[in-house]
CSV table of C-alpha atoms in Angstrom, one decimal:
chain,number,residue,atom,x,y,z
A,1,UNK,CA,253.8,158.4,12.5
A,2,UNK,CA,257.4,157.0,11.8
A,3,UNK,CA,259.9,159.5,10.7
A,4,UNK,CA,260.1,160.1,6.6
A,5,UNK,CA,263.6,161.5,5.7
A,6,UNK,CA,262.6,161.6,1.7
A,7,UNK,CA,259.6,162.9,0.7
A,8,UNK,CA,257.3,160.2,-0.7
A,9,UNK,CA,255.7,160.6,-4.8
A,10,UNK,CA,252.4,160.2,-3.9
A,11,UNK,CA,251.7,160.4,-7.7
A,12,UNK,CA,254.0,157.9,-8.2
A,13,UNK,CA,252.6,155.4,-5.3
A,14,UNK,CA,249.1,156.0,-6.9
A,15,UNK,CA,250.5,154.6,-10.1
A,16,UNK,CA,252.0,151.8,-8.6
A,17,UNK,CA,248.8,151.1,-6.8
A,18,UNK,CA,246.9,151.1,-9.8
A,19,UNK,CA,249.2,148.2,-11.7
A,20,UNK,CA,248.8,146.4,-7.9
A,21,UNK,CA,244.8,146.5,-8.5
A,22,UNK,CA,245.0,144.6,-11.5
A,23,UNK,CA,245.0,141.5,-9.3
A,24,UNK,CA,241.6,141.8,-7.8
A,25,UNK,CA,240.3,143.0,-11.3
A,26,UNK,CA,241.9,139.5,-12.5
A,27,UNK,CA,240.0,137.8,-9.8
A,28,UNK,CA,236.7,139.0,-10.3
A,29,UNK,CA,237.5,138.3,-14.2
A,30,UNK,CA,238.3,134.8,-13.2
A,31,UNK,CA,235.1,134.4,-11.6
A,32,UNK,CA,233.6,134.9,-14.5
A,33,UNK,CA,232.7,139.0,-14.5
A,34,UNK,CA,232.8,140.3,-18.2
A,35,UNK,CA,235.3,143.3,-18.1
A,36,UNK,CA,234.1,146.4,-19.4
A,37,UNK,CA,236.5,148.9,-21.6
A,38,UNK,CA,238.1,151.7,-20.0
A,39,UNK,CA,240.4,150.6,-17.0
A,40,UNK,CA,239.6,148.1,-14.3
A,41,UNK,CA,235.9,147.7,-15.0
A,42,UNK,CA,234.1,144.5,-14.3
A,43,UNK,CA,230.5,143.8,-14.7
A,44,UNK,CA,228.7,142.3,-11.8
A,45,UNK,CA,226.3,139.8,-13.6
A,46,UNK,CA,224.2,139.4,-10.6
A,47,UNK,CA,223.6,143.2,-10.1
A,48,UNK,CA,223.8,143.7,-14.3
A,49,UNK,CA,226.1,146.7,-12.9
A,50,UNK,CA,229.5,147.9,-14.0
A,51,UNK,CA,232.0,148.3,-11.0
A,52,UNK,CA,235.4,150.0,-11.0
A,53,UNK,CA,238.5,150.9,-9.5
A,54,UNK,CA,239.1,154.3,-10.8
A,55,UNK,CA,242.7,155.8,-10.9
A,56,UNK,CA,244.1,156.5,-7.3
A,57,UNK,CA,244.4,160.0,-6.3
A,58,UNK,CA,247.4,161.3,-4.6
A,59,UNK,CA,246.8,163.5,-1.7
A,60,UNK,CA,250.2,164.5,-0.3
A,61,UNK,CA,248.3,167.1,2.2
A,62,UNK,CA,247.0,163.8,4.2
A,63,UNK,CA,250.2,162.0,3.5
A,64,UNK,CA,248.7,159.2,1.5
A,65,UNK,CA,246.3,158.4,-1.7
A,66,UNK,CA,242.6,157.8,-2.0
A,67,UNK,CA,241.4,154.1,-3.1
A,68,UNK,CA,238.7,155.1,-5.7
A,69,UNK,CA,235.7,153.0,-6.5
A,70,UNK,CA,232.5,153.5,-8.7
A,71,UNK,CA,229.3,152.1,-9.9
A,72,UNK,CA,225.7,152.8,-10.9
A,73,UNK,CA,223.4,153.9,-7.9
A,74,UNK,CA,219.8,154.7,-7.6
A,75,UNK,CA,218.1,157.7,-5.7
A,76,UNK,CA,218.8,156.2,-2.4
A,77,UNK,CA,222.3,157.3,-2.1
A,78,UNK,CA,222.0,157.7,1.7
A,79,UNK,CA,221.4,154.0,2.5
A,80,UNK,CA,224.5,153.1,0.4
A,81,UNK,CA,226.6,155.6,2.2
A,82,UNK,CA,225.7,154.1,5.4
A,83,UNK,CA,226.1,150.6,4.4
A,84,UNK,CA,229.6,151.3,3.4
A,85,UNK,CA,230.7,153.4,6.4
A,86,UNK,CA,229.5,150.4,8.5
A,87,UNK,CA,231.5,148.1,6.3
A,88,UNK,CA,235.1,147.0,6.0
A,89,UNK,CA,237.6,150.1,6.4
A,90,UNK,CA,234.4,152.2,7.0
A,91,UNK,CA,236.5,154.8,8.9
A,92,UNK,CA,238.7,155.4,6.0
A,93,UNK,CA,235.8,156.3,3.7
A,94,UNK,CA,236.6,159.7,3.1
A,95,UNK,CA,234.4,160.9,0.3
A,96,UNK,CA,231.4,160.0,-0.9
A,97,UNK,CA,229.6,161.7,-4.1
A,98,UNK,CA,227.0,160.9,-6.8
A,99,UNK,CA,227.3,162.1,-10.2
A,100,UNK,CA,225.7,162.2,-13.5
A,101,UNK,CA,227.2,160.1,-16.2
A,102,UNK,CA,229.6,162.0,-18.6
A,103,UNK,CA,229.0,159.8,-21.1
A,104,UNK,CA,226.4,161.2,-23.8
A,105,UNK,CA,225.0,157.7,-24.1
A,106,UNK,CA,224.5,157.3,-20.3
A,107,UNK,CA,222.1,160.5,-20.4
A,108,UNK,CA,220.2,160.0,-16.8
A,109,UNK,CA,222.5,157.4,-15.5
A,110,UNK,CA,223.7,158.4,-11.8
A,111,UNK,CA,227.1,156.9,-10.6
A,112,UNK,CA,228.6,156.9,-7.0
A,113,UNK,CA,232.3,157.3,-6.3
A,114,UNK,CA,233.9,156.7,-3.0
A,115,UNK,CA,237.1,157.1,-1.8
A,116,UNK,CA,238.8,155.3,0.9
A,117,UNK,CA,241.7,157.1,2.6
A,118,UNK,CA,245.5,154.9,2.3
A,119,UNK,CA,248.0,155.9,4.4
A,120,UNK,CA,250.8,155.2,2.3
A,121,UNK,CA,253.1,157.9,4.2
A,122,UNK,CA,253.1,155.8,7.3
A,123,UNK,CA,253.5,152.7,5.1
A,124,UNK,CA,256.4,153.6,3.5
A,125,UNK,CA,258.4,155.2,6.3
A,126,UNK,CA,262.1,154.8,5.9
A,127,UNK,CA,262.0,152.7,9.0
A,128,UNK,CA,259.3,150.7,7.5
A,129,UNK,CA,261.1,150.3,4.3
A,130,UNK,CA,264.2,149.5,5.6
A,131,UNK,CA,262.8,146.8,8.2
A,132,UNK,CA,260.6,145.0,5.2
A,133,UNK,CA,264.0,145.1,3.2
A,134,UNK,CA,265.8,143.4,6.0
A,135,UNK,CA,263.2,140.9,6.8
A,136,UNK,CA,262.7,139.8,3.1
A,137,UNK,CA,266.2,140.0,2.0
A,138,UNK,CA,265.4,142.3,-0.2
A,139,UNK,CA,268.1,144.9,-1.5
A,140,UNK,CA,266.0,147.0,-4.4
A,141,UNK,CA,264.0,149.9,-2.9
A,142,UNK,CA,261.3,149.7,-5.8
A,143,UNK,CA,261.1,146.0,-5.2
A,144,UNK,CA,260.3,146.7,-1.4
A,145,UNK,CA,257.8,149.6,-1.8
A,146,UNK,CA,256.0,147.6,-4.5
A,147,UNK,CA,255.8,144.7,-1.9
A,148,UNK,CA,254.7,146.6,0.9
A,149,UNK,CA,252.3,148.1,-1.3
A,150,UNK,CA,251.0,145.1,-2.1
A,151,UNK,CA,250.7,143.8,1.3
A,152,UNK,CA,248.9,146.5,2.4
A,153,UNK,CA,246.6,147.7,-0.4
A,154,UNK,CA,245.3,144.1,-2.0
A,155,UNK,CA,243.7,143.0,1.5
A,156,UNK,CA,242.0,146.4,2.3
A,157,UNK,CA,241.0,147.1,-1.7
A,158,UNK,CA,239.6,143.3,-2.0
A,159,UNK,CA,237.5,143.8,1.3
A,160,UNK,CA,236.5,147.2,0.3
A,161,UNK,CA,235.1,146.1,-3.1
A,162,UNK,CA,233.2,143.2,-2.1
A,163,UNK,CA,231.6,145.1,0.2
A,164,UNK,CA,230.7,147.7,-2.4
A,165,UNK,CA,229.3,145.2,-4.7
A,166,UNK,CA,227.3,143.6,-2.0
A,167,UNK,CA,225.9,146.9,-1.0
A,168,UNK,CA,225.0,148.0,-4.5
A,169,UNK,CA,223.4,144.6,-5.4
A,170,UNK,CA,221.3,145.2,-2.1
A,171,UNK,CA,220.3,148.7,-2.9
A,172,UNK,CA,216.6,149.1,-3.3
C-alpha cells in the first residue's frame, strides 16, 4: 500500500461515502422505484422488496470502510450468499448476516445485511491524493478526496447493488 503520512478519519470518509451514495439512490428513484422512509431505501417493484444502502461503517483496523446493503430475505440465505460471492466484487464481501427485524410491525420478517470492504486507506494515500489533484488541477484537498471517493465508490456500489437486487429477485 502507498505510504500514508496523515491518519485518515474513516468515520468522516464513511459520512462522505453516504452522501456520494445518494447518486445511485437517485438513479433507482429515476427508474421509478418508490422511496421509503429512513435513509437510502427504495422499493424494487419487480420483487416487492425494499433495498437499502445502510450507513457506511468505518473499519480503521482494516484501513477502510464497509459499504453495507440490506433487504428482506427468505430462509434460503445460503444460496443468496453464494450468488453474491460469485458476483461483482465478491472477494470484497466481508460480512453476510441474516437478522430478524427490529421493527415491531414487521414481526417474523428476516433481513440480510451484507458488507463489502472498501480499501479507502489505499485510495486516499498521500501520493494518490497528490497525483489526482495534479492531474485534475484541483487545489482543495476536500474536493480531491470527494472526487477520488466518487470515482472509486460509485462504480463498485452500482455493481454490487444491481447484483444484490437481481439475486434477491431470483431468490426461491
